[in-house]
mmCIF file of C-alpha atoms in Angstrom:
data_model
loop_
_atom_site.group_PDB
_atom_site.id
_atom_site.type_symbol
_atom_site.label_atom_id
_atom_site.label_comp_id
_atom_site.label_asym_id
_atom_site.label_seq_id
_atom_site.Cartn_x
_atom_site.Cartn_y
_atom_site.Cartn_z
ATOM 1 C CA MET A 1 -34.913 17.755 -24.215
ATOM 2 C CA ILE A 2 -33.950 15.125 -21.612
ATOM 3 C CA GLY A 3 -34.195 12.477 -24.330
ATOM 4 C CA ILE A 4 -31.461 14.286 -26.285
ATOM 5 C CA VAL A 5 -29.251 14.412 -23.195
ATOM 6 C CA ASP A 6 -29.911 10.725 -22.525
ATOM 7 C CA THR A 7 -28.965 9.813 -26.112
ATOM 8 C CA GLU A 8 -25.757 11.835 -25.881
ATOM 9 C CA ILE A 9 -24.797 10.286 -22.538
ATOM 10 C CA THR A 10 -25.402 6.819 -24.004
ATOM 11 C CA LYS A 11 -22.984 7.622 -26.841
ATOM 12 C CA GLN A 12 -20.375 8.831 -24.358
ATOM 13 C CA LEU A 13 -20.800 5.752 -22.164
ATOM 14 C CA ASP A 14 -20.239 3.576 -25.225
ATOM 15 C CA LEU A 15 -17.023 5.506 -25.920
ATOM 16 C CA ILE A 16 -15.871 4.993 -22.328
ATOM 17 C CA LYS A 17 -16.588 1.249 -22.545
ATOM 18 C CA THR A 18 -14.635 0.987 -25.793
ATOM 19 C CA PHE A 19 -11.754 2.870 -24.170
ATOM 20 C CA ALA A 20 -11.909 0.616 -21.096
ATOM 21 C CA ASN A 21 -11.621 -2.513 -23.216
ATOM 22 C CA GLU A 22 -8.295 -1.230 -24.536
ATOM 23 C CA LEU A 23 -6.823 -0.492 -21.090
ATOM 24 C CA HIS A 24 -4.246 -2.739 -19.458
ATOM 25 C CA PHE A 25 -3.060 -2.802 -15.876
ATOM 26 C CA LYS A 26 0.640 -2.059 -15.342
ATOM 27 C CA GLU A 27 2.400 -4.276 -12.810
ATOM 28 C CA ILE A 28 3.864 -2.285 -9.938
ATOM 29 C CA CYS A 29 5.182 -4.940 -7.563
ATOM 30 C CA GLN A 30 4.818 -8.314 -5.927
ATOM 31 C CA PHE A 31 4.846 -8.837 -2.168
ATOM 32 C CA GLU A 32 4.365 -11.406 0.540
ATOM 33 C CA LEU A 33 2.659 -10.713 3.834
ATOM 34 C CA ASN A 34 5.441 -12.321 5.841
ATOM 35 C CA GLU A 35 7.971 -9.671 4.846
ATOM 36 C CA LYS A 36 8.170 -5.998 5.789
ATOM 37 C CA LEU A 37 6.457 -5.010 2.548
ATOM 38 C CA GLU A 38 9.382 -2.710 1.787
ATOM 39 C CA ASN A 39 9.228 -3.509 -1.921
ATOM 40 C CA ILE A 40 5.871 -1.773 -2.372
ATOM 41 C CA PRO A 41 6.787 1.522 -4.066
ATOM 42 C CA TRP A 42 4.228 3.667 -2.248
ATOM 43 C CA ASN A 43 5.506 6.871 -3.905
ATOM 44 C CA ASN A 44 4.601 5.425 -7.327
ATOM 45 C CA LEU A 45 0.995 4.956 -6.201
ATOM 46 C CA MET A 46 0.156 8.558 -5.346
ATOM 47 C CA HIS A 47 -2.393 9.081 -8.113
ATOM 48 C CA SER A 48 -5.968 8.311 -9.031
ATOM 49 C CA GLY A 49 -7.148 5.411 -11.126
ATOM 50 C CA LEU A 50 -7.789 1.707 -10.796
ATOM 51 C CA TYR A 51 -5.874 -1.075 -9.113
ATOM 52 C CA LEU A 52 -5.832 -4.844 -9.418
ATOM 53 C CA ILE A 53 -4.723 -7.194 -6.653
ATOM 54 C CA GLU A 54 -3.845 -10.720 -7.755
ATOM 55 C CA VAL A 55 -2.573 -13.788 -5.915
ATOM 56 C CA ARG A 56 0.016 -16.176 -7.299
ATOM 57 C CA ASN A 57 -1.003 -19.763 -7.871
ATOM 58 C CA ASN A 58 1.148 -21.735 -5.437
ATOM 59 C CA GLU A 59 1.031 -24.763 -7.757
ATOM 60 C CA ASN A 60 -0.296 -27.050 -5.025
ATOM 61 C CA PHE A 61 -3.329 -27.850 -7.186
ATOM 62 C CA GLU A 62 -3.815 -28.977 -10.762
ATOM 63 C CA LEU A 63 -7.329 -27.621 -11.294
ATOM 64 C CA PHE A 64 -8.740 -24.146 -10.755
ATOM 65 C CA GLU A 65 -11.704 -25.605 -8.866
ATOM 66 C CA GLU A 66 -9.383 -27.255 -6.337
ATOM 67 C CA TRP A 67 -7.327 -24.097 -5.920
ATOM 68 C CA VAL A 68 -10.340 -21.807 -5.503
ATOM 69 C CA ASN A 69 -12.021 -24.149 -3.012
ATOM 70 C CA ASP A 70 -8.895 -24.125 -0.843
ATOM 71 C CA PHE A 71 -8.348 -20.363 -1.105
ATOM 72 C CA LYS A 72 -12.033 -19.596 -0.528
ATOM 73 C CA PHE A 73 -12.096 -21.859 2.538
ATOM 74 C CA ARG A 74 -9.160 -19.956 4.031
ATOM 75 C CA TRP A 75 -10.412 -16.512 2.941
ATOM 76 C CA GLU A 76 -13.855 -17.092 4.428
ATOM 77 C CA ASP A 77 -12.587 -18.456 7.735
ATOM 78 C CA LYS A 78 -15.050 -17.482 10.458
ATOM 79 C CA SER A 79 -12.419 -15.167 11.981
ATOM 80 C CA TYR A 80 -12.669 -12.906 8.913
ATOM 81 C CA LEU A 81 -16.382 -12.999 8.097
ATOM 82 C CA LYS A 82 -18.533 -9.960 8.860
ATOM 83 C CA LYS A 83 -15.427 -7.835 9.434
ATOM 84 C CA PHE A 84 -16.069 -5.345 6.620
ATOM 85 C CA THR A 85 -14.081 -7.446 4.164
ATOM 86 C CA PRO A 86 -15.022 -8.471 0.618
ATOM 87 C CA ASN A 87 -16.261 -11.977 -0.063
ATOM 88 C CA PHE A 88 -16.216 -14.296 -3.053
ATOM 89 C CA LYS A 89 -18.676 -13.821 -5.896
ATOM 90 C CA LEU A 90 -19.978 -17.095 -7.316
ATOM 91 C CA LYS A 91 -20.612 -15.664 -10.791
ATOM 92 C CA ARG A 92 -17.004 -14.460 -10.959
ATOM 93 C CA ILE A 93 -15.658 -17.842 -9.831
ATOM 94 C CA LYS A 94 -17.690 -19.503 -12.593
ATOM 95 C CA ALA A 95 -16.056 -17.208 -15.171
ATOM 96 C CA HIS A 96 -12.699 -18.958 -14.588
ATOM 97 C CA ASN A 97 -11.966 -22.421 -15.840
ATOM 98 C CA GLU A 98 -8.184 -22.721 -15.870
ATOM 99 C CA LEU A 99 -5.553 -22.337 -13.219
ATOM 100 C CA LYS A 100 -3.171 -19.575 -14.316
ATOM 101 C CA GLU A 101 -0.015 -18.275 -12.655
ATOM 102 C CA TRP A 102 -1.836 -15.173 -11.343
ATOM 103 C CA ILE A 103 -5.448 -15.196 -10.205
ATOM 104 C CA PRO A 104 -7.337 -11.876 -10.056
ATOM 105 C CA LEU A 105 -8.662 -11.232 -6.575
ATOM 106 C CA TYR A 106 -9.904 -7.658 -6.430
ATOM 107 C CA ILE A 107 -10.353 -4.608 -8.644
ATOM 108 C CA GLY A 108 -10.911 -1.207 -7.109
ATOM 109 C CA LYS A 109 -10.789 2.483 -7.839
ATOM 110 C CA SER A 110 -9.470 5.384 -5.823
ATOM 111 C CA LYS A 111 -8.566 9.033 -6.104
ATOM 112 C CA ASN A 112 -5.488 8.095 -4.064
ATOM 113 C CA ILE A 113 -4.413 4.534 -4.858
ATOM 114 C CA LYS A 114 -1.613 4.630 -2.270
ATOM 115 C CA THR A 115 -4.008 5.320 0.600
ATOM 116 C CA ARG A 116 -6.552 2.754 -0.561
ATOM 117 C CA LEU A 117 -4.012 -0.039 -1.081
ATOM 118 C CA HIS A 118 -2.427 0.760 2.263
ATOM 119 C CA GLY A 119 -5.850 0.121 3.829
ATOM 120 C CA HIS A 120 -6.286 -3.160 1.962
ATOM 121 C CA ILE A 121 -2.982 -4.360 3.373
ATOM 122 C CA TYR A 122 -2.689 -2.800 6.850
ATOM 123 C CA LYS A 123 -6.262 -2.138 8.046
ATOM 124 C CA GLU A 124 -7.131 -4.072 11.204
ATOM 125 C CA LEU A 125 -10.044 -6.515 11.264
ATOM 126 C CA GLY A 126 -11.876 -4.494 13.927
ATOM 127 C CA LYS A 127 -12.014 -1.362 11.773
ATOM 128 C CA THR A 128 -15.281 -0.631 9.965
ATOM 129 C CA THR A 129 -13.584 0.570 6.771
ATOM 130 C CA PHE A 130 -14.317 -1.921 3.990
ATOM 131 C CA ALA A 131 -10.997 -3.469 2.890
ATOM 132 C CA MET A 132 -9.265 -6.799 2.264
ATOM 133 C CA LYS A 133 -7.243 -6.419 5.514
ATOM 134 C CA LEU A 134 -4.528 -8.732 4.226
ATOM 135 C CA LEU A 135 -2.035 -8.507 7.108
ATOM 136 C CA ALA A 136 -4.775 -9.398 9.585
ATOM 137 C CA ARG A 137 -5.328 -12.686 7.751
ATOM 138 C CA GLU A 138 -2.888 -15.078 9.396
ATOM 139 C CA ASN A 139 -3.779 -17.833 6.931
ATOM 140 C CA MET A 140 -2.612 -15.703 3.962
ATOM 141 C CA LYS A 141 0.947 -15.112 5.205
ATOM 142 C CA GLN A 142 2.560 -17.478 2.700
ATOM 143 C CA GLU A 143 0.762 -16.127 -0.350
ATOM 144 C CA THR A 144 2.393 -13.886 -2.942
ATOM 145 C CA PHE A 145 0.318 -10.939 -4.124
ATOM 146 C CA ARG A 146 0.757 -8.608 -7.069
ATOM 147 C CA ILE A 147 -0.379 -5.009 -7.436
ATOM 148 C CA SER A 148 -1.067 -3.526 -10.866
ATOM 149 C CA VAL A 149 -2.552 -0.135 -11.655
ATOM 150 C CA ILE A 150 -4.036 2.061 -14.343
ATOM 151 C CA ASN A 151 -3.240 5.724 -13.753
ATOM 152 C CA LEU A 152 -6.220 7.870 -14.769
ATOM 153 C CA GLN A 153 -6.229 11.540 -13.786
ATOM 154 C CA LEU A 154 -9.662 12.771 -14.869
ATOM 155 C CA THR A 155 -11.676 15.917 -14.305
ATOM 156 C CA ASN A 156 -14.897 13.857 -14.402
ATOM 157 C CA TYR A 157 -13.491 11.024 -12.289
ATOM 158 C CA ASP A 158 -16.757 10.284 -10.447
ATOM 159 C CA ALA A 159 -18.682 9.886 -13.702
ATOM 160 C CA ILE A 160 -16.107 7.989 -15.769
ATOM 161 C CA ILE A 161 -14.129 5.727 -13.417
ATOM 162 C CA PRO A 162 -17.090 3.623 -12.192
ATOM 163 C CA VAL A 163 -17.956 2.760 -15.817
ATOM 164 C CA ILE A 164 -14.359 1.751 -16.549
ATOM 165 C CA GLU A 165 -14.116 -0.207 -13.290
ATOM 166 C CA ASN A 166 -17.300 -2.131 -14.099
ATOM 167 C CA GLN A 167 -16.137 -2.883 -17.639
ATOM 168 C CA LEU A 168 -12.773 -4.194 -16.400
ATOM 169 C CA ARG A 169 -14.421 -6.170 -13.609
ATOM 170 C CA ASN A 170 -16.644 -7.911 -16.175
ATOM 171 C CA LYS A 171 -13.612 -8.640 -18.361
ATOM 172 C CA ILE A 172 -11.170 -9.827 -15.658
ATOM 173 C CA ASN A 173 -13.646 -11.296 -13.143
ATOM 174 C CA PRO A 174 -11.817 -10.798 -9.848
ATOM 175 C CA LEU A 175 -12.916 -13.435 -7.387
ATOM 176 C CA ILE A 176 -13.817 -11.160 -4.485
ATOM 177 C CA GLY A 177 -15.517 -7.812 -4.094
ATOM 178 C CA LYS A 178 -18.836 -6.129 -3.464
ATOM 179 C CA GLN A 179 -19.901 -6.242 -7.107
#
């Protein structure tokens, strides 16, 4: 009996993965950390789904390797390490070989994207909640970030969203995160 259930779940997971490969993030806004962040439309983020945070290539470098080495050096400054913040993933860095206008930093999921993104931006370094803590990173103040989302209101959120998130993470290869 369990073998039948396992076979059926495998079929459904394959359907979810196929669906995930057809999804596209919708750009919501761009922001800089040195402004009041007033252009983030928080009311448009009050839903469940997935979010993507990207950083704009500042065009100071010609090669991706040069850009990522500089950004990684600043991101992993000793002031920010071991502060419940995500770090770079070598396998995801290796998946990129060209320097594009927007570089994917982080993909996440949440039942309330507004609350989760607010934490990624405003959470203080001393807090134990795992987040990017962007405003606390003084060396990121001149960067431009972009938020994009996929709105997915699902009854079986806890079963489906992690599969979609993993599929998109493997496709987009954000540079930082737990996975």
